Amino acid sequence: MPVAQSASNVWIASGVRTPFAKVDGPLASYDAIELSAPVVKAMLARGAKPDFAVWGTVIPNLTWSNLAREVLLDAGADPTIPAFSTIMACSTSMIGAIEASGMIDGRGRDLALVGGVESMSRVQIGLSVALSDWIREFQGAKTGGQRLRALGALNLKDVRLFIPKVANRVTGLSMGEHTEITAKEWGLTRADQDAVAFASHQGAVKGWEEGFFDDLVIPIGGAKRDTIPRKDSTLEKLAKLGPAFDKTSGKGTLTAGNSSPLTDGAAAIWVGSEAGMARLPSETPKVKIVDHEVTSIDLRHEGLLMAPAYGVPRMLARNGMTYADISLWEIHEAFAAQVLSHIAAWESAKFLSEKAGVTAPMGEFPRERMNPYGGSLALGHPFGATGARILSQAVKELAARPKGERAIVSICADGGQGTMMLLESA
């Protein structure tokens, strides 16, 4: 029996997203499905019927188990389209794109709809596991005596609610607390972090003023554009903000201004073969996927968000490239300090050789090629949607450039992991 062969070229095409808004802002009334369905409707209206779909979110909801399927059904998609959900912290919709690229085979799987969402304003609060166990036992009691015994076994310490936190389970520290440690280890200054944040806002405002985001963002409710980018941001204003995570040592450098905000939003992209791309409108920006990387590190002995510091140079090295060969860098900005720590590692010959295992010289990192239309610090960071947002942005930027130019998209994720992709205009 013949074995299915992978498509020779896999492409990625830009999609659409909702505006991104801070938690408890204009998108606060929408849950994950309600944020996602309009995006999927818009994708189907502009494109074609996908052969399968991948969708993800980071914060779980007990109301559904397969978010992807529920989103497609609510969006009115053909119910014969298979759909599965995925999750990898902040890399969720990017790992979805990587998964989809491996499933594209040119034999009936030519086009995938991929995306993700986060409704930070509609986080479901649950019961402690111990209290859930007790309730199940009490409900299962058949007699009054059994119910009395169950009541006597109730431990009042277990009567509490579980509220999901933006913290790592293994260490108990939040992303910001981890990044404060990394900032101190790499000697990153507050001024440099604020400069990254300021540039991000400038780029995002420029993108909106120039119309770059007009065909990438669809309105939902009363929201028509991102609410987070600040045209009035200045280095002086950023410098006045107090530490957000290390408030006691006097050495904290991460603030609300140089850290990405909790955000609501949904985003989607297309992944497909050449035949799949042919189903989309001819004006849809698309580029080739050259390579991808998924990296994990030991978060107990390395910065929690440092995986791309290892993964990016490894991916470049195996493709015989240096930093200078990449004309566009789209780097997720969870924190300005995380971006700066990656750059510091990429420019350290010692780190590259002793930790990343890359001996080939990579050169100086070209900061002027990074996030030209802003990043997560200014646009926002809905965990499950960020990958699709960054990829769509990178694809649109790269597709407008001459054939053969390349881009790298890099996302760090909780758990000491990260995803990276090498793209090429064609």
GROMACS .gro file of N, CA, C and O in nm, residues 144-232:
model
  356
  144GLY      N    1  -2.949   0.859   5.417
  144GLY     CA    2  -2.923   0.973   5.504
  144GLY      C    3  -2.798   0.954   5.586
  144GLY      O    4  -2.723   1.048   5.611
  145GLY      N    5  -2.772   0.830   5.630
  145GLY     CA    6  -2.651   0.803   5.708
  145GLY      C    7  -2.525   0.828   5.628
  145GLY      O    8  -2.427   0.883   5.680
  146GLN      N    9  -2.526   0.787   5.501
  146GLN     CA   10  -2.410   0.810   5.416
  146GLN      C   11  -2.387   0.960   5.395
  146GLN      O   12  -2.273   1.006   5.393
  147ARG      N   13  -2.495   1.036   5.382
  147ARG     CA   14  -2.481   1.181   5.365
  147ARG      C   15  -2.424   1.246   5.490
  147ARG      O   16  -2.341   1.336   5.484
  148LEU      N   17  -2.469   1.198   5.609
  148LEU     CA   18  -2.417   1.252   5.734
  148LEU      C   19  -2.269   1.222   5.748
  148LEU      O   20  -2.190   1.308   5.792
  149ARG      N   21  -2.229   1.100   5.711
  149ARG     CA   22  -2.086   1.065   5.719
  149ARG      C   23  -2.004   1.152   5.623
  149ARG      O   24  -1.894   1.195   5.655
  150ALA      N   25  -2.063   1.178   5.505
  150ALA     CA   26  -1.993   1.263   5.407
  150ALA      C   27  -1.979   1.404   5.460
  150ALA      O   28  -1.873   1.468   5.446
  151LEU      N   29  -2.084   1.454   5.524
  151LEU     CA   30  -2.078   1.589   5.581
  151LEU      C   31  -1.971   1.597   5.689
  151LEU      O   32  -1.897   1.695   5.700
  152GLY      N   33  -1.961   1.492   5.768
  152GLY     CA   34  -1.860   1.490   5.873
  152GLY      C   35  -1.718   1.483   5.818
  152GLY      O   36  -1.623   1.525   5.885
  153ALA      N   37  -1.706   1.430   5.696
  153ALA     CA   38  -1.573   1.418   5.635
  153ALA      C   39  -1.528   1.544   5.563
  153ALA      O   40  -1.414   1.553   5.519
  154LEU      N   41  -1.619   1.641   5.551
  154LEU     CA   42  -1.583   1.764   5.480
  154LEU      C   43  -1.479   1.843   5.557
  154LEU      O   44  -1.496   1.874   5.675
  155ASN      N   45  -1.370   1.873   5.492
  155ASN     CA   46  -1.263   1.953   5.551
  155ASN      C   47  -1.284   2.098   5.505
  155ASN      O   48  -1.279   2.127   5.386
  156LEU      N   49  -1.307   2.187   5.601
  156LEU     CA   50  -1.334   2.326   5.565
  156LEU      C   51  -1.219   2.391   5.489
  156LEU      O   52  -1.239   2.487   5.415
  157LYS      N   53  -1.097   2.339   5.506
  157LYS     CA   54  -0.984   2.393   5.432
  157LYS      C   55  -0.997   2.369   5.281
  157LYS      O   56  -0.935   2.438   5.200
  158ASP      N   57  -1.078   2.268   5.246
  158ASP     CA   58  -1.096   2.237   5.105
  158ASP      C   59  -1.203   2.324   5.039
  158ASP      O   60  -1.218   2.324   4.918
  159VAL      N   61  -1.280   2.395   5.120
  159VAL     CA   62  -1.387   2.479   5.066
  159VAL      C   63  -1.328   2.611   5.017
  159VAL      O   64  -1.326   2.712   5.087
  160ARG      N   65  -1.276   2.606   4.899
  160ARG     CA   66  -1.215   2.724   4.839
  160ARG      C   67  -1.226   2.714   4.687
  160ARG      O   68  -1.248   2.606   4.632
  161LEU      N   69  -1.208   2.827   4.622
  161LEU     CA   70  -1.217   2.833   4.476
  161LEU      C   71  -1.078   2.828   4.415
  161LEU      O   72  -0.980   2.875   4.473
  162PHE      N   73  -1.071   2.772   4.295
  162PHE     CA   74  -0.946   2.772   4.221
  162PHE      C   75  -0.954   2.879   4.113
  162PHE      O   76  -1.040   2.875   4.025
  163ILE      N   77  -0.866   2.978   4.122
  163ILE     CA   78  -0.860   3.086   4.024
  163ILE      C   79  -0.731   3.070   3.944
  163ILE      O   80  -0.621   3.076   4.000
  164PRO      N   81  -0.739   3.044   3.812
  164PRO     CA   82  -0.617   3.029   3.731
  164PRO      C   83  -0.525   3.149   3.745
  164PRO      O   84  -0.570   3.264   3.747
  165LYS      N   85  -0.395   3.123   3.757
  165LYS     CA   86  -0.297   3.229   3.772
  165LYS      C   87  -0.197   3.226   3.657
  165LYS      O   88  -0.171   3.120   3.598
  166VAL      N   89  -0.141   3.342   3.626
  166VAL     CA   90  -0.037   3.349   3.524
  166VAL      C   91   0.096   3.319   3.593
  166VAL      O   92   0.179   3.407   3.615
  167ALA      N   93   0.112   3.193   3.632
  167ALA     CA   94   0.231   3.152   3.705
  167ALA      C   95   0.268   3.011   3.663
  167ALA      O   96   0.183   2.932   3.622
  168ASN      N   97   0.396   2.978   3.675
  168ASN     CA   98   0.442   2.845   3.641
  168ASN      C   99   0.415   2.748   3.756
  168ASN      O  100   0.444   2.778   3.871
  169ARG      N  101   0.359   2.633   3.724
  169ARG     CA  102   0.323   2.537   3.828
  169ARG      C  103   0.444   2.483   3.902
  169ARG      O  104   0.441   2.463   4.024
  170VAL      N  105   0.553   2.456   3.831
  170VAL     CA  106   0.671   2.396   3.892
  170VAL      C  107   0.739   2.491   3.990
  170VAL      O  108   0.775   2.453   4.101
  171THR      N  109   0.755   2.616   3.949
  171THR     CA  110   0.829   2.712   4.032
  171THR      C  111   0.740   2.796   4.121
  171THR      O  112   0.786   2.850   4.222
  172GLY      N  113   0.613   2.811   4.082
  172GLY     CA  114   0.524   2.897   4.159
  172GLY      C  115   0.542   3.044   4.130
  172GLY      O  116   0.470   3.128   4.186
  173LEU      N  117   0.635   3.079   4.043
  173LEU     CA  118   0.662   3.219   4.011
  173LEU      C  119   0.586   3.260   3.885
  173LEU      O  120   0.565   3.180   3.794
  174SER      N  121   0.549   3.387   3.880
  174SER     CA  122   0.483   3.439   3.760
  174SER      C  123   0.586   3.461   3.650
  174SER      O  124   0.707   3.458   3.674
  175MET      N  125   0.537   3.483   3.530
  175MET     CA  126   0.628   3.510   3.417
  175MET      C  127   0.714   3.634   3.446
  175MET      O  128   0.833   3.636   3.417
  176GLY      N  129   0.650   3.735   3.503
  176GLY     CA  130   0.723   3.858   3.533
  176GLY      C  131   0.830   3.836   3.638
  176GLY      O  132   0.941   3.891   3.628
  177GLU      N  133   0.800   3.758   3.740
  177GLU     CA  134   0.900   3.730   3.845
  177GLU      C  135   1.018   3.653   3.787
  177GLU      O  136   1.134   3.680   3.820
  178HIS      N  137   0.987   3.557   3.699
  178HIS     CA  138   1.096   3.485   3.632
  178HIS      C  139   1.181   3.580   3.549
  178HIS      O  140   1.305   3.571   3.547
  179THR      N  141   1.114   3.667   3.475
  179THR     CA  142   1.188   3.756   3.385
  179THR      C  143   1.269   3.859   3.462
  179THR      O  144   1.374   3.904   3.414
  180GLU      N  145   1.224   3.898   3.581
  180GLU     CA  146   1.306   3.985   3.666
  180GLU      C  147   1.438   3.917   3.700
  180GLU      O  148   1.545   3.980   3.699
  181ILE      N  149   1.432   3.789   3.728
  181ILE     CA  150   1.555   3.713   3.757
  181ILE      C  151   1.646   3.713   3.636
  181ILE      O  152   1.767   3.738   3.646
  182THR      N  153   1.587   3.688   3.518
  182THR     CA  154   1.665   3.686   3.394
  182THR      C  155   1.727   3.823   3.366
  182THR      O  156   1.844   3.832   3.324
  183ALA      N  157   1.651   3.929   3.389
  183ALA     CA  158   1.701   4.064   3.366
  183ALA      C  159   1.823   4.093   3.452
  183ALA      O  160   1.921   4.155   3.406
  184LYS      N  161   1.819   4.050   3.575
  184LYS     CA  162   1.933   4.071   3.666
  184LYS      C  163   2.053   3.987   3.623
  184LYS      O  164   2.168   4.032   3.628
  185GLU      N  165   2.027   3.862   3.581
  185GLU     CA  166   2.135   3.773   3.538
  185GLU      C  167   2.208   3.830   3.416
  185GLU      O  168   2.331   3.816   3.404
  186TRP      N  169   2.136   3.893   3.327
  186TRP     CA  170   2.196   3.947   3.205
  186TRP      C  171   2.232   4.095   3.218
  186TRP      O  172   2.282   4.155   3.122
  187GLY      N  173   2.210   4.153   3.332
  187GLY     CA  174   2.248   4.293   3.355
  187GLY      C  175   2.171   4.391   3.268
  187GLY      O  176   2.227   4.491   3.221
  188LEU      N  177   2.042   4.366   3.247
  188LEU     CA  178   1.962   4.451   3.158
  188LEU      C  179   1.916   4.576   3.233
  188LEU      O  180   1.869   4.567   3.346
  189THR      N  181   1.926   4.688   3.169
  189THR     CA  182   1.890   4.814   3.234
  189THR      C  183   1.744   4.850   3.211
  189THR      O  184   1.682   4.808   3.112
  190ARG      N  185   1.692   4.929   3.300
  190ARG     CA  186   1.555   4.977   3.288
  190ARG      C  187   1.542   5.064   3.162
  190ARG      O  188   1.443   5.055   3.088
  191ALA      N  189   1.641   5.145   3.135
  191ALA     CA  190   1.635   5.235   3.019
  191ALA      C  191   1.625   5.157   2.889
  191ALA      O  192   1.548   5.194   2.799
  192ASP      N  193   1.703   5.050   2.876
  192ASP     CA  194   1.698   4.970   2.754
  192ASP      C  195   1.563   4.902   2.738
  192ASP      O  196   1.510   4.891   2.626
  193GLN      N  197   1.506   4.856   2.848
  193GLN     CA  198   1.374   4.792   2.842
  193GLN      C  199   1.267   4.892   2.801
  193GLN      O  200   1.182   4.862   2.716
  194ASP      N  201   1.271   5.010   2.858
  194ASP     CA  202   1.174   5.113   2.821
  194ASP      C  203   1.189   5.153   2.674
  194ASP      O  204   1.090   5.185   2.607
  195ALA      N  205   1.312   5.151   2.624
  195ALA     CA  206   1.335   5.186   2.483
  195ALA      C  207   1.269   5.084   2.390
  195ALA      O  208   1.212   5.120   2.286
  196VAL      N  209   1.275   4.957   2.427
  196VAL     CA  210   1.210   4.853   2.347
  196VAL      C  211   1.058   4.874   2.348
  196VAL      O  212   0.992   4.864   2.244
  197ALA      N  213   1.004   4.905   2.466
  197ALA     CA  214   0.859   4.927   2.477
  197ALA      C  215   0.816   5.050   2.395
  197ALA      O  216   0.714   5.047   2.326
  198PHE      N  217   0.894   5.155   2.403
  198PHE     CA  218   0.863   5.278   2.331
  198PHE      C  219   0.863   5.252   2.180
  198PHE      O  220   0.771   5.296   2.108
  199ALA      N  221   0.962   5.179   2.132
  199ALA     CA  222   0.971   5.147   1.989
  199ALA      C  223   0.851   5.062   1.946
  199ALA      O  224   0.799   5.078   1.835
  200SER      N  225   0.806   4.972   2.034
  200SER     CA  226   0.692   4.888   2.001
  200SER      C  227   0.566   4.971   1.983
  200SER      O  228   0.491   4.953   1.886
  201HIS      N  229   0.543   5.066   2.071
  201HIS     CA  230   0.426   5.154   2.058
  201HIS      C  231   0.437   5.241   1.933
  201HIS      O  232   0.337   5.260   1.862
  202GLN      N  233   0.555   5.292   1.907
  202GLN     CA  234   0.573   5.373   1.787
  202GLN      C  235   0.541   5.292   1.661
  202GLN      O  236   0.475   5.342   1.569
  203GLY      N  237   0.590   5.169   1.657
  203GLY     CA  238   0.566   5.083   1.541
  203GLY      C  239   0.419   5.049   1.524
  203GLY      O  240   0.366   5.051   1.412
  204ALA      N  241   0.350   5.019   1.635
  204ALA     CA  242   0.209   4.984   1.628
  204ALA      C  243   0.125   5.103   1.583
  204ALA      O  244   0.035   5.089   1.498
  205VAL      N  245   0.153   5.220   1.636
  205VAL     CA  246   0.081   5.341   1.596
  205VAL      C  247   0.106   5.370   1.449
  205VAL      O  248   0.012   5.402   1.373
  206LYS      N  249   0.230   5.356   1.406
  206LYS     CA  250   0.264   5.375   1.265
  206LYS      C  251   0.185   5.279   1.177
  206LYS      O  252   0.131   5.318   1.072
  207GLY      N  253   0.176   5.153   1.220
  207GLY     CA  254   0.103   5.053   1.142
  207GLY      C  255  -0.042   5.090   1.123
  207GLY      O  256  -0.097   5.077   1.013
  208TRP      N  257  -0.105   5.137   1.229
  208TRP     CA  258  -0.246   5.177   1.219
  208TRP      C  259  -0.262   5.303   1.135
  208TRP      O  260  -0.353   5.313   1.052
  209GLU      N  261  -0.173   5.398   1.152
  209GLU     CA  262  -0.184   5.523   1.076
  209GLU      C  263  -0.160   5.502   0.927
  209GLU      O  264  -0.219   5.570   0.843
  210GLU      N  265  -0.074   5.407   0.893
  210GLU     CA  266  -0.043   5.380   0.753
  210GLU      C  267  -0.140   5.281   0.689
  210GLU      O  268  -0.130   5.253   0.568
  211GLY      N  269  -0.231   5.225   0.767
  211GLY     CA  270  -0.327   5.131   0.713
  211GLY      C  271  -0.278   4.989   0.703
  211GLY      O  272  -0.344   4.903   0.642
  212PHE      N  273  -0.162   4.960   0.764
  212PHE     CA  274  -0.106   4.825   0.756
  212PHE      C  275  -0.201   4.721   0.815
  212PHE      O  276  -0.213   4.609   0.764
  213PHE      N  277  -0.270   4.755   0.923
  213PHE     CA  278  -0.355   4.659   0.992
  213PHE      C  279  -0.498   4.652   0.937
  213PHE      O  280  -0.577   4.569   0.982
  214ASP      N  281  -0.530   4.736   0.842
  214ASP     CA  282  -0.669   4.748   0.797
  214ASP      C  283  -0.728   4.616   0.748
  214ASP      O  284  -0.846   4.586   0.774
  215ASP      N  285  -0.649   4.537   0.674
  215ASP     CA  286  -0.702   4.410   0.624
  215ASP      C  287  -0.664   4.292   0.711
  215ASP      O  288  -0.691   4.177   0.677
  216LEU      N  289  -0.600   4.319   0.824
  216LEU     CA  290  -0.563   4.213   0.917
  216LEU      C  291  -0.656   4.207   1.038
  216LEU      O  292  -0.657   4.108   1.111
  217VAL      N  293  -0.733   4.313   1.059
  217VAL     CA  294  -0.818   4.323   1.178
  217VAL      C  295  -0.963   4.345   1.137
  217VAL      O  296  -0.992   4.431   1.054
  218ILE      N  297  -1.052   4.266   1.195
  218ILE     CA  298  -1.196   4.282   1.169
  218ILE      C  299  -1.262   4.340   1.294
  218ILE      O  300  -1.217   4.315   1.406
  219PRO      N  301  -1.367   4.419   1.278
  219PRO     CA  302  -1.435   4.475   1.397
  219PRO      C  303  -1.517   4.368   1.468
  219PRO      O  304  -1.566   4.274   1.406
  220ILE      N  305  -1.531   4.384   1.596
  220ILE     CA  306  -1.618   4.297   1.674
  220ILE      C  307  -1.685   4.384   1.780
  220ILE      O  308  -1.617   4.456   1.854
  221GLY      N  309  -1.817   4.380   1.785
  221GLY     CA  310  -1.888   4.469   1.875
  221GLY      C  311  -1.856   4.613   1.839
  221GLY      O  312  -1.858   4.653   1.723
  222GLY      N  313  -1.821   4.692   1.938
  222GLY     CA  314  -1.785   4.831   1.912
  222GLY      C  315  -1.636   4.852   1.892
  222GLY      O  316  -1.593   4.965   1.869
  223ALA      N  317  -1.558   4.743   1.899
  223ALA     CA  318  -1.412   4.756   1.884
  223ALA      C  319  -1.373   4.742   1.737
  223ALA      O  320  -1.408   4.643   1.672
  224LYS      N  321  -1.300   4.840   1.688
  224LYS     CA  322  -1.260   4.839   1.548
  224LYS      C  323  -1.108   4.833   1.530
  224LYS      O  324  -1.060   4.799   1.423
  225ARG      N  325  -1.034   4.870   1.634
  225ARG     CA  326  -0.888   4.866   1.626
  225ARG      C  327  -0.831   4.836   1.764
  225ARG      O  328  -0.901   4.841   1.864
  226ASP      N  329  -0.704   4.801   1.767
  226ASP     CA  330  -0.638   4.770   1.893
  226ASP      C  331  -0.648   4.889   1.988
  226ASP      O  332  -0.630   5.005   1.947
  227THR      N  333  -0.674   4.862   2.114
  227THR     CA  334  -0.693   4.970   2.212
  227THR      C  335  -0.569   4.997   2.295
  227THR      O  336  -0.568   5.092   2.374
  228ILE      N  337  -0.463   4.915   2.279
  228ILE     CA  338  -0.348   4.925   2.369
  228ILE      C  339  -0.238   5.019   2.318
  228ILE      O  340  -0.175   5.089   2.399
  229PRO      N  341  -0.209   5.026   2.188
  229PRO     CA  342  -0.101   5.115   2.142
  229PRO      C  343  -0.125   5.260   2.185
  229PRO      O  344  -0.236   5.313   2.172
  230ARG      N  345  -0.019   5.322   2.236
  230ARG     CA  346  -0.032   5.459   2.287
  230ARG      C  347   0.050   5.555   2.201
  230ARG      O  348   0.173   5.549   2.197
  231LYS      N  349  -0.023   5.644   2.133
  231LYS     CA  350   0.045   5.745   2.051
  231LYS      C  351   0.118   5.845   2.139
  231LYS      O  352   0.218   5.906   2.096
  232ASP      N  353   0.069   5.863   2.262
  232ASP     CA  354   0.130   5.962   2.351
  232ASP      C  355   0.239   5.904   2.440
  232ASP      O  356   0.287   5.970   2.531
   0.00000   0.00000   0.00000
